[in-house]
């Protein structure tokens, strides 16, 4: 057990939920860093967390379609199966097995405090739907995703902070009660665009499952759709002539500057000084996003023409993930007092 918790080398794990079409927020906040940094620096696993897509009312055919599309987009964005492990959560039983132990480690109160739970439960209720119990226990499954692999680092956008904090708490509590089975992971965030906001309502994050889509840039949007959405972005009522980077007071402009900075490698504060009109800022941002997504869309189309290649990648990814997770989850089962099977 001590050896499991003390494994040398750095391991990265992150996940993405097939609950909608992937957005520019997913790309800038997470995927891009997985591609450009994490897969080169660490022993990295990236997971299409399909079980998490069942926590709200869902259409089975759509989840199936989106799971395939999400995996394909991860590769299209540049994840290389020779460098990292890409797989689907439900293909590896260890996630669900460990999730139960996390539910036995977590307290009801700490689950109910999760902001995402409160927001999503309110949204489901407003639509007249019942709130699934799995929406409440979601962070236990997410902790299991991370802890099963002895993960050191979890690269995410900043909306995941609370969940990763809870995961750390659960790891520490478990280790204290039962012995050192888990590594205690930490979250890492991109320097720019850790929270891309909705273009039409820059007070909320750009989210793939939102019903109102006019402020959301999807990774597979046609260039003209991207241009239209960015050009219609809400800016702020501050006077033209002098742009300021002020996320509190001018969230719409700050969001465009963040996106432009993330696309071009600049700094939002410095870019603000280069513009005197919202129109010019929007135009340059739109073109930068179109160029950023162009190779990804092309590669996605190529990969769609080779479904058996994708299937092979996911099969091998799941095999590797299973082999990595199994010993630690077995150790956790033994540590809590469950009899090992003969
Ligand atoms: P999900 O599917 O909502 O998002 C996937 C990743 O994209 C980031 N992200 C954003 N970043 C910046 N701006 C945005 N507007 C934006 N929208 C999304 C998210 O922060 C995330 O990094 N609970 C997770 C999935 C998950 C997971 C895990 C992540 C399940 N198990 C284990 C890490 C480790 C989620 O719903 O992500």
JSON list of N, CA and C in Angstrom, two decimals, residues 259-290:
[
{"chain": "A", "resi": 259, "resn": "UNK", "atom": "N", "xyz": [-10.02, 35.61, -24.63]},
{"chain": "A", "resi": 259, "resn": "UNK", "atom": "CA", "xyz": [-10.06, 34.64, -25.74]},
{"chain": "A", "resi": 259, "resn": "UNK", "atom": "C", "xyz": [-8.99, 35.01, -26.78]},
{"chain": "A", "resi": 260, "resn": "UNK", "atom": "N", "xyz": [-8.91, 36.28, -27.11]},
{"chain": "A", "resi": 260, "resn": "UNK", "atom": "CA", "xyz": [-7.90, 36.71, -28.09]},
{"chain": "A", "resi": 260, "resn": "UNK", "atom": "C", "xyz": [-6.49, 36.41, -27.57]},
{"chain": "A", "resi": 261, "resn": "UNK", "atom": "N", "xyz": [-6.27, 36.71, -26.30]},
{"chain": "A", "resi": 261, "resn": "UNK", "atom": "CA", "xyz": [-4.95, 36.46, -25.71]},
{"chain": "A", "resi": 261, "resn": "UNK", "atom": "C", "xyz": [-4.63, 34.97, -25.74]},
{"chain": "A", "resi": 262, "resn": "UNK", "atom": "N", "xyz": [-5.62, 34.15, -25.40]},
{"chain": "A", "resi": 262, "resn": "UNK", "atom": "CA", "xyz": [-5.38, 32.70, -25.38]},
{"chain": "A", "resi": 262, "resn": "UNK", "atom": "C", "xyz": [-5.08, 32.19, -26.79]},
{"chain": "A", "resi": 263, "resn": "UNK", "atom": "N", "xyz": [-5.75, 32.78, -27.80]},
{"chain": "A", "resi": 263, "resn": "UNK", "atom": "CA", "xyz": [-5.52, 32.32, -29.18]},
{"chain": "A", "resi": 263, "resn": "UNK", "atom": "C", "xyz": [-4.18, 32.78, -29.73]},
{"chain": "A", "resi": 264, "resn": "UNK", "atom": "N", "xyz": [-3.76, 33.98, -29.34]},
{"chain": "A", "resi": 264, "resn": "UNK", "atom": "CA", "xyz": [-2.57, 34.57, -29.98]},
{"chain": "A", "resi": 264, "resn": "UNK", "atom": "C", "xyz": [-1.33, 34.48, -29.09]},
{"chain": "A", "resi": 265, "resn": "UNK", "atom": "N", "xyz": [-1.50, 34.07, -27.84]},
{"chain": "A", "resi": 265, "resn": "UNK", "atom": "CA", "xyz": [-0.36, 33.99, -26.94]},
{"chain": "A", "resi": 265, "resn": "UNK", "atom": "C", "xyz": [0.00, 35.33, -26.31]},
{"chain": "A", "resi": 266, "resn": "UNK", "atom": "N", "xyz": [-0.87, 36.33, -26.44]},
{"chain": "A", "resi": 266, "resn": "UNK", "atom": "CA", "xyz": [-0.59, 37.64, -25.85]},
{"chain": "A", "resi": 266, "resn": "UNK", "atom": "C", "xyz": [-1.09, 37.73, -24.41]},
{"chain": "A", "resi": 267, "resn": "UNK", "atom": "N", "xyz": [-1.06, 38.95, -23.87]},
{"chain": "A", "resi": 267, "resn": "UNK", "atom": "CA", "xyz": [-1.59, 39.18, -22.52]},
{"chain": "A", "resi": 267, "resn": "UNK", "atom": "C", "xyz": [-2.82, 40.07, -22.63]},
{"chain": "A", "resi": 268, "resn": "UNK", "atom": "N", "xyz": [-3.91, 39.71, -21.99]},
{"chain": "A", "resi": 268, "resn": "UNK", "atom": "CA", "xyz": [-5.14, 40.50, -22.15]},
{"chain": "A", "resi": 268, "resn": "UNK", "atom": "C", "xyz": [-4.96, 41.98, -21.80]},
{"chain": "A", "resi": 269, "resn": "UNK", "atom": "N", "xyz": [-4.21, 42.27, -20.75]},
{"chain": "A", "resi": 269, "resn": "UNK", "atom": "CA", "xyz": [-4.03, 43.67, -20.34]},
{"chain": "A", "resi": 269, "resn": "UNK", "atom": "C", "xyz": [-3.31, 44.45, -21.44]},
{"chain": "A", "resi": 270, "resn": "UNK", "atom": "N", "xyz": [-2.30, 43.82, -22.06]},
{"chain": "A", "resi": 270, "resn": "UNK", "atom": "CA", "xyz": [-1.55, 44.52, -23.11]},
{"chain": "A", "resi": 270, "resn": "UNK", "atom": "C", "xyz": [-2.37, 44.66, -24.38]},
{"chain": "A", "resi": 271, "resn": "UNK", "atom": "N", "xyz": [-3.14, 43.60, -24.70]},
{"chain": "A", "resi": 271, "resn": "UNK", "atom": "CA", "xyz": [-3.98, 43.68, -25.90]},
{"chain": "A", "resi": 271, "resn": "UNK", "atom": "C", "xyz": [-5.00, 44.80, -25.78]},
{"chain": "A", "resi": 272, "resn": "UNK", "atom": "N", "xyz": [-5.47, 45.04, -24.57]},
{"chain": "A", "resi": 272, "resn": "UNK", "atom": "CA", "xyz": [-6.49, 46.08, -24.36]},
{"chain": "A", "resi": 272, "resn": "UNK", "atom": "C", "xyz": [-5.98, 47.43, -24.87]},
{"chain": "A", "resi": 273, "resn": "UNK", "atom": "N", "xyz": [-4.70, 47.64, -24.74]},
{"chain": "A", "resi": 273, "resn": "UNK", "atom": "CA", "xyz": [-4.14, 48.95, -25.16]},
{"chain": "A", "resi": 273, "resn": "UNK", "atom": "C", "xyz": [-4.08, 49.10, -26.67]},
{"chain": "A", "resi": 274, "resn": "UNK", "atom": "N", "xyz": [-4.18, 47.98, -27.38]},
{"chain": "A", "resi": 274, "resn": "UNK", "atom": "CA", "xyz": [-4.06, 48.07, -28.84]},
{"chain": "A", "resi": 274, "resn": "UNK", "atom": "C", "xyz": [-5.37, 48.39, -29.54]},
{"chain": "A", "resi": 275, "resn": "UNK", "atom": "N", "xyz": [-6.47, 48.38, -28.79]},
{"chain": "A", "resi": 275, "resn": "UNK", "atom": "CA", "xyz": [-7.78, 48.57, -29.44]},
{"chain": "A", "resi": 275, "resn": "UNK", "atom": "C", "xyz": [-8.48, 49.83, -28.97]},
{"chain": "A", "resi": 276, "resn": "UNK", "atom": "N", "xyz": [-9.14, 50.47, -29.93]},
{"chain": "A", "resi": 276, "resn": "UNK", "atom": "CA", "xyz": [-9.97, 51.62, -29.55]},
{"chain": "A", "resi": 276, "resn": "UNK", "atom": "C", "xyz": [-11.44, 51.38, -29.88]},
{"chain": "A", "resi": 277, "resn": "UNK", "atom": "N", "xyz": [-11.72, 50.27, -30.61]},
{"chain": "A", "resi": 277, "resn": "UNK", "atom": "CA", "xyz": [-13.14, 50.03, -30.89]},
{"chain": "A", "resi": 277, "resn": "UNK", "atom": "C", "xyz": [-13.49, 48.57, -30.63]},
{"chain": "A", "resi": 278, "resn": "UNK", "atom": "N", "xyz": [-14.71, 48.35, -30.16]},
{"chain": "A", "resi": 278, "resn": "UNK", "atom": "CA", "xyz": [-15.19, 46.99, -29.92]},
{"chain": "A", "resi": 278, "resn": "UNK", "atom": "C", "xyz": [-15.23, 46.20, -31.23]},
{"chain": "A", "resi": 279, "resn": "UNK", "atom": "N", "xyz": [-15.61, 46.88, -32.30]},
{"chain": "A", "resi": 279, "resn": "UNK", "atom": "CA", "xyz": [-15.74, 46.20, -33.60]},
{"chain": "A", "resi": 279, "resn": "UNK", "atom": "C", "xyz": [-14.42, 45.56, -34.01]},
{"chain": "A", "resi": 280, "resn": "UNK", "atom": "N", "xyz": [-13.33, 46.31, -33.89]},
{"chain": "A", "resi": 280, "resn": "UNK", "atom": "CA", "xyz": [-12.02, 45.78, -34.30]},
{"chain": "A", "resi": 280, "resn": "UNK", "atom": "C", "xyz": [-11.62, 44.63, -33.38]},
{"chain": "A", "resi": 281, "resn": "UNK", "atom": "N", "xyz": [-11.89, 44.79, -32.10]},
{"chain": "A", "resi": 281, "resn": "UNK", "atom": "CA", "xyz": [-11.54, 43.71, -31.16]},
{"chain": "A", "resi": 281, "resn": "UNK", "atom": "C", "xyz": [-12.31, 42.43, -31.50]},
{"chain": "A", "resi": 282, "resn": "UNK", "atom": "N", "xyz": [-13.59, 42.59, -31.80]},
{"chain": "A", "resi": 282, "resn": "UNK", "atom": "CA", "xyz": [-14.41, 41.41, -32.12]},
{"chain": "A", "resi": 282, "resn": "UNK", "atom": "C", "xyz": [-13.93, 40.76, -33.41]},
{"chain": "A", "resi": 283, "resn": "UNK", "atom": "N", "xyz": [-13.62, 41.60, -34.39]},
{"chain": "A", "resi": 283, "resn": "UNK", "atom": "CA", "xyz": [-13.21, 41.05, -35.69]},
{"chain": "A", "resi": 283, "resn": "UNK", "atom": "C", "xyz": [-11.91, 40.23, -35.52]},
{"chain": "A", "resi": 284, "resn": "UNK", "atom": "N", "xyz": [-10.95, 40.78, -34.83]},
{"chain": "A", "resi": 284, "resn": "UNK", "atom": "CA", "xyz": [-9.68, 40.07, -34.65]},
{"chain": "A", "resi": 284, "resn": "UNK", "atom": "C", "xyz": [-9.88, 38.81, -33.80]},
{"chain": "A", "resi": 285, "resn": "UNK", "atom": "N", "xyz": [-10.75, 38.91, -32.81]},
{"chain": "A", "resi": 285, "resn": "UNK", "atom": "CA", "xyz": [-11.00, 37.73, -31.96]},
{"chain": "A", "resi": 285, "resn": "UNK", "atom": "C", "xyz": [-11.67, 36.63, -32.79]},
{"chain": "A", "resi": 286, "resn": "UNK", "atom": "N", "xyz": [-12.64, 37.03, -33.59]},
{"chain": "A", "resi": 286, "resn": "UNK", "atom": "CA", "xyz": [-13.34, 36.03, -34.43]},
{"chain": "A", "resi": 286, "resn": "UNK", "atom": "C", "xyz": [-12.34, 35.33, -35.35]},
{"chain": "A", "resi": 287, "resn": "UNK", "atom": "N", "xyz": [-11.50, 36.11, -36.01]},
{"chain": "A", "resi": 287, "resn": "UNK", "atom": "CA", "xyz": [-10.54, 35.49, -36.94]},
{"chain": "A", "resi": 287, "resn": "UNK", "atom": "C", "xyz": [-9.54, 34.60, -36.20]},
{"chain": "A", "resi": 288, "resn": "UNK", "atom": "N", "xyz": [-9.13, 35.03, -35.02]},
{"chain": "A", "resi": 288, "resn": "UNK", "atom": "CA", "xyz": [-8.17, 34.22, -34.25]},
{"chain": "A", "resi": 288, "resn": "UNK", "atom": "C", "xyz": [-8.81, 32.88, -33.85]},
{"chain": "A", "resi": 289, "resn": "UNK", "atom": "N", "xyz": [-10.09, 32.92, -33.49]},
{"chain": "A", "resi": 289, "resn": "UNK", "atom": "CA", "xyz": [-10.76, 31.67, -33.10]},
{"chain": "A", "resi": 289, "resn": "UNK", "atom": "C", "xyz": [-10.93, 30.76, -34.33]},
{"chain": "A", "resi": 290, "resn": "UNK", "atom": "N", "xyz": [-11.34, 31.36, -35.45]},
{"chain": "A", "resi": 290, "resn": "UNK", "atom": "CA", "xyz": [-11.51, 30.57, -36.68]},
{"chain": "A", "resi": 290, "resn": "UNK", "atom": "C", "xyz": [-10.20, 29.86, -37.02]}
]
